[in-house]
Short mmCIF file of C-alpha atoms and ligand atoms in Angstrom, two decimals:
data_model
loop_
_atom_site.label_atom_id
_atom_site.label_comp_id
_atom_site.label_asym_id
_atom_site.label_seq_id
_atom_site.Cartn_x
_atom_site.Cartn_y
_atom_site.Cartn_z
CA MET A 1 4.86 -28.82 -25.58
CA ASP A 2 6.05 -27.72 -22.07
CA HIS A 3 4.56 -24.88 -20.77
CA MET A 4 7.57 -22.84 -20.62
CA THR A 5 7.79 -22.54 -24.38
CA HIS A 6 5.52 -19.49 -24.08
CA THR A 7 6.23 -16.74 -23.71
CA PHE A 8 3.45 -13.93 -23.54
CA GLN A 9 2.85 -10.68 -21.46
CA ILE A 10 -0.01 -9.07 -19.86
CA ASP A 11 -0.90 -5.59 -20.74
CA GLY A 12 -2.58 -4.51 -17.59
CA ALA A 13 -5.86 -2.59 -19.31
CA GLU A 14 -8.26 -5.26 -18.00
CA ILE A 15 -6.56 -5.09 -14.57
CA MET A 16 -7.28 -1.38 -14.47
CA ALA A 17 -11.25 -1.77 -16.28
CA ARG A 18 -12.01 -4.21 -13.25
CA ILE A 19 -10.94 -1.81 -10.72
CA GLU A 20 -12.61 0.72 -12.48
CA ALA A 21 -16.21 -1.84 -11.96
CA LEU A 22 -15.06 -3.16 -8.88
CA ALA A 23 -14.85 0.55 -7.28
CA GLU A 24 -18.20 0.86 -8.30
CA ILE A 25 -19.69 -1.52 -5.52
CA SER A 26 -19.74 0.81 -2.70
CA GLU A 27 -21.92 1.11 0.44
CA THR A 28 -22.09 5.70 -0.63
CA PRO A 29 -23.09 7.24 -3.04
CA THR A 30 -19.72 9.05 -3.21
CA GLY A 31 -16.27 7.26 -2.62
CA LEU A 32 -15.42 3.76 -1.80
CA THR A 33 -16.54 2.32 1.33
CA ARG A 34 -16.76 -1.72 1.20
CA ARG A 35 -16.97 -3.55 4.54
CA TYR A 36 -16.86 -7.11 5.28
CA LEU A 37 -21.03 -9.06 4.94
CA THR A 38 -22.71 -6.27 3.50
CA GLU A 39 -24.90 -6.30 0.87
CA GLU A 40 -21.92 -4.80 -1.33
CA HIS A 41 -19.77 -7.50 0.00
CA ARG A 42 -22.17 -9.69 -1.70
CA ARG A 43 -21.96 -7.74 -5.10
CA ALA A 44 -18.33 -7.81 -5.18
CA ASN A 45 -17.92 -11.35 -4.96
CA ASN A 46 -20.70 -12.32 -7.40
CA LEU A 47 -18.82 -9.80 -9.93
CA VAL A 48 -15.37 -11.44 -8.99
CA ALA A 49 -16.96 -14.82 -9.37
CA GLY A 50 -17.84 -13.84 -12.38
CA TRP A 51 -14.60 -12.85 -13.79
CA MET A 52 -13.38 -15.54 -12.09
CA ARG A 53 -15.38 -18.69 -14.09
CA ASP A 54 -14.16 -16.42 -17.40
CA SER A 55 -10.85 -17.32 -16.85
CA GLY A 56 -11.63 -21.09 -16.61
CA MET A 57 -11.73 -21.67 -12.76
CA GLN A 58 -14.00 -23.22 -10.57
CA VAL A 59 -15.43 -20.90 -8.16
CA ARG A 60 -16.74 -21.31 -4.29
CA GLU A 61 -17.75 -19.02 -1.63
CA ASP A 62 -16.27 -20.48 1.40
CA ALA A 63 -17.77 -20.64 4.93
CA VAL A 64 -16.50 -17.03 5.80
CA GLY A 65 -17.38 -15.34 3.05
CA ASN A 66 -14.21 -15.51 1.14
CA ILE A 67 -14.64 -15.77 -2.39
CA ILE A 68 -12.64 -18.62 -4.10
CA GLY A 69 -11.31 -19.64 -7.86
CA ARG A 70 -9.84 -22.86 -8.47
CA TYR A 71 -7.64 -23.50 -11.73
CA GLU A 72 -6.84 -26.74 -12.00
CA GLY A 73 -3.42 -28.04 -12.36
CA ASN A 74 -2.19 -30.95 -14.17
CA PRO A 75 -2.44 -33.47 -12.55
CA PRO A 76 -6.02 -32.61 -11.77
CA GLY A 77 -6.44 -32.25 -7.80
CA ALA A 78 -3.40 -31.14 -7.09
CA SER A 79 -2.09 -28.71 -3.96
CA ALA A 80 -2.37 -25.25 -5.15
CA VAL A 81 -0.54 -22.13 -5.12
CA MET A 82 -3.13 -19.67 -3.54
CA VAL A 83 -2.75 -16.11 -5.02
CA GLY A 84 -4.90 -12.83 -3.81
CA SER A 85 -6.00 -10.03 -1.51
CA HIS A 86 -9.12 -8.66 0.26
CA LEU A 87 -11.89 -6.82 -1.41
CA ASP A 88 -13.03 -5.30 1.88
CA THR A 89 -11.77 -1.71 2.21
CA VAL A 90 -11.80 1.04 4.84
CA VAL A 91 -14.22 3.48 4.87
CA SER A 92 -13.54 6.09 1.85
CA ALA A 93 -10.90 3.90 0.27
CA GLY A 94 -8.53 4.08 -2.57
CA LYS A 95 -9.78 1.64 -5.60
CA TYR A 96 -6.28 -0.59 -5.60
CA ASP A 97 -5.82 -1.60 -1.82
CA GLY A 98 -6.78 -5.14 -1.94
CA ALA A 99 -8.57 -5.24 -5.31
CA LEU A 100 -5.53 -4.83 -7.25
CA GLY A 101 -4.12 -8.68 -5.70
CA VAL A 102 -7.20 -10.21 -6.43
CA LEU A 103 -8.00 -8.59 -10.18
CA THR A 104 -4.00 -9.25 -11.47
CA ALA A 105 -4.53 -12.77 -9.76
CA ILE A 106 -7.33 -13.62 -11.76
CA SER A 107 -5.75 -12.04 -14.98
CA CYS A 108 -2.57 -14.42 -14.28
CA VAL A 109 -4.95 -17.34 -14.97
CA GLN A 110 -6.90 -15.75 -17.34
CA ALA A 111 -3.69 -15.46 -19.82
CA LEU A 112 -2.42 -19.27 -18.66
CA CYS A 113 -6.35 -20.68 -19.61
CA ASP A 114 -6.43 -18.51 -22.58
CA ARG A 115 -3.42 -20.72 -23.88
CA GLY A 116 -4.36 -23.45 -22.45
CA ILE A 117 -1.34 -23.56 -20.66
CA ARG A 118 -2.00 -26.08 -16.88
CA LEU A 119 1.03 -25.74 -14.23
CA PRO A 120 2.38 -29.07 -12.20
CA PHE A 121 -0.10 -27.83 -9.88
CA ALA A 122 -3.47 -25.97 -8.90
CA ILE A 123 -4.10 -21.65 -8.54
CA GLU A 124 -6.52 -20.81 -6.01
CA VAL A 125 -7.49 -16.90 -6.42
CA ILE A 126 -8.53 -15.96 -3.13
CA GLY A 127 -10.56 -12.75 -2.47
CA PHE A 128 -10.53 -12.61 1.19
CA ALA A 129 -13.46 -11.18 3.14
CA ASP A 130 -12.46 -9.25 5.56
CA GLU A 131 -8.81 -7.66 5.83
CA GLU A 132 -9.02 -4.30 7.28
CA GLY A 133 -11.60 -5.32 10.14
CA VAL A 134 -13.25 -2.30 9.82
CA ARG A 135 -17.15 -3.75 10.70
CA PHE A 136 -15.97 -5.42 13.80
CA SER A 137 -13.00 -4.09 14.60
CA SER A 138 -10.79 -6.94 13.99
CA THR A 139 -8.64 -7.73 11.33
CA PHE A 140 -7.55 -10.53 8.83
CA LEU A 141 -10.75 -12.59 9.81
CA GLY A 142 -10.81 -13.94 6.08
CA SER A 143 -7.34 -15.25 6.20
CA ARG A 144 -7.37 -16.15 9.49
CA ALA A 145 -10.51 -18.73 9.21
CA VAL A 146 -8.50 -20.10 5.97
CA ALA A 147 -5.34 -20.70 8.27
CA GLY A 148 -7.56 -22.24 10.95
CA THR A 149 -6.93 -19.70 13.29
CA PHE A 150 -9.90 -17.86 13.55
CA ASP A 151 -10.75 -16.52 17.10
CA ARG A 152 -14.52 -17.72 17.45
CA SER A 153 -15.04 -14.92 20.20
CA ILE A 154 -14.92 -12.15 17.37
CA LEU A 155 -18.32 -13.56 16.75
CA ASP A 156 -19.79 -11.78 19.67
CA ARG A 157 -18.45 -8.46 18.27
CA ARG A 158 -21.09 -5.86 17.27
CA ASP A 159 -20.47 -3.32 14.74
CA ALA A 160 -21.65 0.43 14.92
CA GLU A 161 -25.21 -0.28 14.19
CA GLY A 162 -24.90 -2.89 17.32
CA ILE A 163 -25.25 -6.15 14.56
CA SER A 164 -22.63 -9.10 16.21
CA MET A 165 -20.48 -10.24 13.43
CA ALA A 166 -22.97 -13.81 13.71
CA GLU A 167 -25.85 -11.98 13.50
CA ALA A 168 -24.23 -10.17 10.21
CA MET A 169 -23.14 -14.17 8.60
CA HIS A 170 -26.56 -15.12 9.53
CA ARG A 171 -28.22 -12.34 7.11
CA PHE A 172 -25.42 -12.87 4.65
CA GLY A 173 -26.36 -16.36 4.28
CA LEU A 174 -23.78 -17.89 6.44
CA ASP A 175 -23.73 -20.26 9.17
CA PRO A 176 -20.94 -19.42 12.03
CA GLU A 177 -21.13 -22.52 13.61
CA LEU A 178 -19.64 -23.66 10.09
CA ILE A 179 -16.68 -21.68 10.06
CA GLY A 180 -14.28 -23.71 10.52
CA GLU A 181 -14.69 -25.19 7.05
CA ALA A 182 -13.22 -22.84 5.59
CA ALA A 183 -9.90 -23.90 7.30
CA ARG A 184 -7.32 -25.50 5.03
CA ARG A 185 -5.04 -28.16 5.27
CA ARG A 186 -1.10 -27.42 5.15
CA ASP A 187 -0.35 -29.80 2.27
CA GLU A 188 -3.49 -28.59 0.25
CA VAL A 189 -1.50 -24.88 0.17
CA LEU A 190 1.93 -25.06 -1.43
CA GLY A 191 2.32 -21.22 -0.84
CA TYR A 192 0.36 -17.83 -0.70
CA LEU A 193 1.32 -15.20 -3.20
CA GLU A 194 -0.10 -11.29 -3.00
CA VAL A 195 0.24 -8.79 -5.53
CA HIS A 196 -0.60 -5.53 -3.49
CA ILE A 197 0.12 -1.62 -3.70
CA GLU A 198 3.13 -0.27 -1.79
CA GLN A 199 1.05 2.58 0.42
CA GLY A 200 4.14 4.21 0.87
CA PRO A 201 7.06 6.08 -1.11
CA VAL A 202 10.05 3.68 -1.40
CA LEU A 203 9.42 2.19 -5.23
CA GLU A 204 8.73 5.92 -6.10
CA ASN A 205 11.52 6.98 -4.36
CA GLU A 206 13.55 4.47 -6.16
CA SER A 207 11.89 5.25 -9.69
CA LEU A 208 10.93 1.30 -9.33
CA PRO A 209 7.42 -0.45 -10.35
CA VAL A 210 7.61 -3.20 -8.62
CA GLY A 211 9.64 -4.45 -5.16
CA THR A 212 9.96 -7.40 -3.21
CA VAL A 213 8.65 -7.40 0.38
CA THR A 214 10.86 -8.73 2.90
CA THR A 215 8.35 -8.56 6.02
CA ILE A 216 4.65 -7.55 6.87
CA THR A 217 4.09 -5.68 9.98
CA GLY A 218 2.35 -6.56 12.90
CA ALA A 219 0.15 -4.44 15.12
CA CYS A 220 -1.52 -3.90 18.11
CA ARG A 221 -4.93 -2.43 17.97
CA LEU A 222 -6.77 -1.04 21.13
CA GLU A 223 -10.39 0.36 22.24
CA VAL A 224 -9.73 3.02 24.78
CA ILE A 225 -13.09 3.95 27.04
CA ILE A 226 -12.94 7.23 29.20
CA GLU A 227 -15.55 7.77 31.73
CA GLY A 228 -15.76 11.30 33.05
CA ILE A 229 -18.97 13.21 34.30
CA ALA A 230 -21.37 14.64 32.09
CA GLY A 231 -22.68 18.09 33.04
CA HIS A 232 -24.09 21.04 32.32
CA ALA A 233 -22.01 23.33 29.80
CA GLY A 234 -22.88 26.45 31.63
CA THR A 235 -23.21 25.76 35.27
CA VAL A 236 -20.54 23.39 36.22
CA PRO A 237 -16.83 25.43 36.83
CA MET A 238 -13.80 24.41 35.27
CA SER A 239 -12.13 23.20 38.11
CA LEU A 240 -14.87 20.72 39.11
CA ARG A 241 -15.42 18.99 36.20
CA CYS A 242 -14.40 15.84 34.39
CA ASP A 243 -14.46 16.12 31.09
CA ALA A 244 -14.12 13.32 28.96
CA LEU A 245 -13.31 14.69 26.09
CA ALA A 246 -10.34 16.77 27.31
CA THR A 247 -9.29 13.62 29.04
CA ALA A 248 -9.08 12.07 26.09
CA GLY A 249 -7.41 14.93 24.24
CA GLU A 250 -4.75 14.56 26.67
CA CYS A 251 -4.25 10.65 26.07
CA VAL A 252 -3.84 11.35 22.32
CA LEU A 253 -1.64 13.70 21.88
CA ALA A 254 0.26 11.71 25.33
CA ILE A 255 0.52 8.87 22.47
CA GLU A 256 1.21 10.96 19.59
CA ALA A 257 4.23 12.09 21.89
CA LEU A 258 5.26 8.35 22.84
CA ALA A 259 5.75 7.15 19.26
CA LYS A 260 7.90 9.97 18.24
CA GLY A 261 10.32 9.19 21.26
CA PHE A 262 10.26 5.95 20.72
CA GLY A 263 11.41 5.69 16.68
CA GLN A 264 10.85 3.72 14.48
CA THR A 265 7.27 2.95 15.92
CA VAL A 266 3.80 4.85 14.61
CA ALA A 267 0.70 5.06 16.22
CA THR A 268 -2.66 6.65 15.32
CA VAL A 269 -5.99 7.39 16.90
CA GLY A 270 -8.14 6.62 13.88
CA GLN A 271 -11.93 6.63 15.26
CA LEU A 272 -12.95 8.73 18.38
CA SER A 273 -16.74 8.82 19.75
CA VAL A 274 -17.90 11.50 22.25
CA GLU A 275 -21.15 10.76 24.79
CA PRO A 276 -23.62 12.34 24.90
CA GLY A 277 -22.21 14.32 22.71
CA ALA A 278 -24.70 17.75 22.78
CA ILE A 279 -23.19 21.29 22.28
CA ASN A 280 -24.29 22.15 25.87
CA VAL A 281 -22.68 19.28 27.77
CA ILE A 282 -19.63 17.99 29.25
CA PRO A 283 -18.70 15.01 27.67
CA GLY A 284 -19.10 11.78 29.75
CA ARG A 285 -17.80 9.38 28.07
CA VAL A 286 -15.43 8.79 25.00
CA ARG A 287 -14.51 5.50 23.17
CA PHE A 288 -11.17 5.90 20.70
CA THR A 289 -9.25 3.32 19.20
CA VAL A 290 -4.98 3.38 18.94
CA ASP A 291 -2.89 1.03 16.34
CA ILE A 292 0.44 0.76 17.54
CA ARG A 293 3.03 -0.55 15.23
CA ALA A 294 7.05 -0.96 15.37
CA ALA A 295 9.93 -2.31 13.79
CA THR A 296 10.06 -5.08 16.17
CA ASP A 297 7.76 -6.58 18.14
CA GLU A 298 9.77 -5.81 21.36
CA ALA A 299 9.54 -2.11 20.29
CA ARG A 300 5.41 -2.41 19.53
CA ASN A 301 4.94 -4.08 23.22
CA GLN A 302 7.19 -1.64 24.66
CA MET A 303 4.94 1.10 23.09
CA LEU A 304 2.21 -0.96 24.06
CA ALA A 305 3.25 -0.56 27.83
CA ALA A 306 4.06 2.74 27.59
CA VAL A 307 0.73 3.82 26.22
CA HIS A 308 -1.21 1.73 28.80
CA GLU A 309 1.01 3.52 31.72
CA ARG A 310 0.47 7.02 30.52
CA VAL A 311 -3.52 7.11 30.11
CA GLU A 312 -3.72 5.64 33.45
CA GLU A 313 -1.91 8.29 34.54
CA ILE A 314 -3.31 11.23 33.01
CA VAL A 315 -7.12 9.28 33.77
CA HIS A 316 -6.02 9.32 37.12
CA GLN A 317 -4.70 12.86 37.76
CA ARG A 318 -8.08 14.19 35.83
CA ARG A 319 -9.90 12.00 38.15
CA ALA A 320 -11.84 9.80 35.76
CA ALA A 321 -11.93 5.99 34.47
CA SER A 322 -10.59 4.05 31.94
CA THR A 323 -10.87 0.69 30.34
CA ILE A 324 -8.02 -0.30 27.82
CA GLU A 325 -9.16 -3.44 25.41
CA VAL A 326 -6.49 -5.42 23.16
CA SER A 327 -9.18 -5.78 19.96
CA HIS A 328 -6.33 -6.97 17.83
CA ASP A 329 -2.89 -7.93 18.32
CA ALA A 330 -0.14 -9.93 15.57
CA ASN A 331 3.37 -9.80 14.98
CA ASN A 332 5.50 -8.87 12.17
CA VAL A 333 6.02 -11.91 10.08
CA ALA A 334 8.94 -12.38 7.57
CA CYS A 335 8.47 -13.26 3.86
CA THR A 336 9.74 -17.10 2.65
CA PRO A 337 13.44 -16.71 1.65
CA SER A 338 12.86 -19.05 -1.54
CA LEU A 339 9.91 -16.69 -2.40
CA MET A 340 11.56 -13.72 -2.51
CA GLU A 341 14.24 -15.10 -4.32
CA ALA A 342 11.88 -16.33 -6.75
CA ILE A 343 9.90 -12.61 -7.09
CA ASP A 344 13.84 -11.02 -6.96
CA ARG A 345 14.51 -13.41 -10.69
CA ALA A 346 11.05 -12.47 -11.83
CA ILE A 347 11.67 -9.02 -11.12
CA GLU A 348 14.97 -9.36 -13.14
CA ALA A 349 13.08 -11.20 -15.94
CA ASN A 350 10.95 -8.36 -16.75
CA GLY A 351 14.02 -6.06 -16.68
CA TRP A 352 13.66 -4.27 -13.29
CA ARG A 353 15.93 -4.13 -10.54
CA ALA A 354 15.26 -6.32 -7.40
CA LEU A 355 14.45 -4.33 -4.35
CA ARG A 356 13.69 -5.83 -1.05
CA LEU A 357 11.61 -3.49 1.20
CA PRO A 358 9.32 -3.81 4.64
CA SER A 359 6.21 -3.66 4.80
CA GLY A 360 4.51 -0.93 6.88
CA ALA A 361 0.88 -2.33 6.55
CA GLY A 362 -0.49 -5.38 7.55
CA HIS A 363 -1.45 -7.84 4.94
CA ASP A 364 -3.54 -11.81 4.90
CA GLY A 365 0.01 -12.96 4.34
CA SER A 366 0.62 -12.81 8.33
CA ALA A 367 -2.47 -15.14 8.65
CA MET A 368 -1.77 -17.40 5.89
CA ALA A 369 1.98 -18.09 7.15
CA SER A 370 0.72 -20.07 9.71
CA ILE A 371 -0.03 -22.77 7.29
CA THR A 372 2.14 -22.12 4.31
CA ASP A 373 5.11 -20.04 2.73
CA ILE A 374 4.26 -16.60 1.93
CA GLY A 375 5.50 -13.77 -0.75
CA MET A 376 4.20 -10.46 -1.62
CA ILE A 377 4.82 -8.45 -4.48
CA PHE A 378 5.11 -4.52 -4.39
CA VAL A 379 3.72 -1.92 -6.93
CA ARG A 380 4.32 1.53 -7.08
CA CYS A 381 2.04 3.91 -5.85
CA LYS A 382 1.58 7.68 -6.76
CA ASP A 383 3.09 10.05 -3.92
CA GLY A 384 3.05 6.77 -1.25
CA VAL A 385 -0.63 7.64 -0.53
CA SER A 386 -3.33 5.19 0.46
CA HIS A 387 -6.38 4.62 2.42
CA ASN A 388 -7.22 7.33 0.83
CA PRO A 389 -9.47 8.43 -2.49
CA ASP A 390 -6.29 9.78 -4.10
CA GLU A 391 -4.56 6.48 -4.27
CA ARG A 392 -3.32 5.67 -7.89
CA ILE A 393 -0.95 3.11 -9.70
CA THR A 394 -0.59 3.46 -13.45
CA HIS A 395 -1.76 0.79 -16.05
CA GLU A 396 2.29 0.13 -16.85
CA ASP A 397 2.88 -0.67 -13.11
CA ALA A 398 0.02 -2.99 -12.83
CA ALA A 399 0.86 -4.78 -15.92
CA VAL A 400 4.69 -5.28 -14.37
CA GLY A 401 3.28 -6.27 -11.19
CA ALA A 402 0.88 -9.08 -13.29
CA ASN A 403 4.19 -9.88 -15.34
CA VAL A 404 6.26 -10.70 -12.42
CA LEU A 405 3.30 -12.64 -10.63
CA LEU A 406 3.10 -14.75 -13.92
CA HIS A 407 6.77 -15.44 -13.94
CA VAL A 408 6.81 -16.97 -10.10
CA LEU A 409 3.73 -18.99 -11.10
CA ARG A 410 5.22 -20.14 -14.36
CA HIS A 411 8.76 -20.92 -12.10
CA PHE A 412 7.14 -22.02 -9.00
CA LYS A 413 9.37 -24.93 -7.43
CA ASP A 414 8.41 -25.89 -4.28
CA HIS A 415 10.28 -28.92 -3.75
CA ASN A 416 9.21 -30.37 -0.64
CA ALA A 417 5.37 -29.82 -1.45
CA LEU A 418 5.01 -30.40 -5.22
CA SER A 419 6.01 -34.07 -4.29
CA HIS A 420 2.24 -33.92 -2.59
CA THR A 421 0.75 -33.55 -5.94
O1 HGY B 501 -4.34 -1.61 8.36
C1 HGY B 501 -3.46 -2.18 7.79
O2 HGY B 501 -2.05 -2.27 7.69
C2 HGY B 501 -4.20 -2.71 6.65
O3 HGY B 501 -4.07 -1.79 5.65
N1 HGY B 501 -4.87 -3.88 6.79
MN1 MN B 502 -5.51 -1.13 3.68
MN1 MN B 503 -4.25 -3.88 2.13
#
């Protein structure tokens, strides 16, 4: 019987229950923080692997720590549509960023498996190991390894405890020398789909539960070191100081002003640390990060140049010194038109107006785009809040996201690639 004759819906309850269970796995006793290659990453992979197996998937962990469940198609061994998102989180995160995409994909496979439905291609559900880049200040580590674009120099990056990524991989049970084995060939993958919370207010303002993503923003991340002169807080006159924190503070406000002046550009100083950090010592050294995004790659590069120039000007005026390192740089990436069309049709088939919108957040799809077509389905989130414990979605909207994904999968037509199967 043609699998299309089945009509059924996913109700979202199981997705929401699993969101809660996954959110229990945190490095902190309160709130949610789950970084790459931690014990909590291991526990999350194990929990998700169990749900994948219960949904009829063969499960494996790849060479960089992604967890992957494969639901065979008919015929077995066919190329796969990859569906998923990331399992790592930011610090003090919301429960839905990343997790929603992985758990929605598992529920779609479960719905097919429960009915004995096999599609003319395989489905591979993937929980990427590190999208946020919190631990080693570089993002998309899992998806870049899958795309074969992993930058091995990141293996030397150290976390806040001074542990290198390579060492952390060994402790996790992975061999950095084998990272290349995570890479997939273009002909193995028919496309990549991701369900993700919008992390913005547009769908809520439009009273829509879901939307079709048009582009995924790029980002440039900087690590700035300001070197001043540590000194006695009581004996050094203000006119003779070279205060690294006051210098950094002027830079932070200047970066904010530059972004406001550029328009359609955002800049964020998310991390700042002060040394030696004593109440009665003039700060001698400050490290801070900058995250720069813009509507176009050109605007982002212009903002980057302006930040460099302004920071160096302030540092020079204050007789300090500085270094600026680019820790991450990715261009804006467009989603594949045929997949956007398929998502639009799926949204309409579920009774909603198809709205297209860009993503101001980065996503693994921008790494996967180097080996395959990409499509993203956004799900409304309350007040557009994200990267915050107050991140919320409704059970009903989770269900709409799942049924839209299911429709895209069941109607997936990859004209040129399906011929590989
Ligand atoms: O930073 C981002 O845009 C994403 O949440 N990693
Ligand atoms: Mn995020
Ligand atoms: Mn995310």
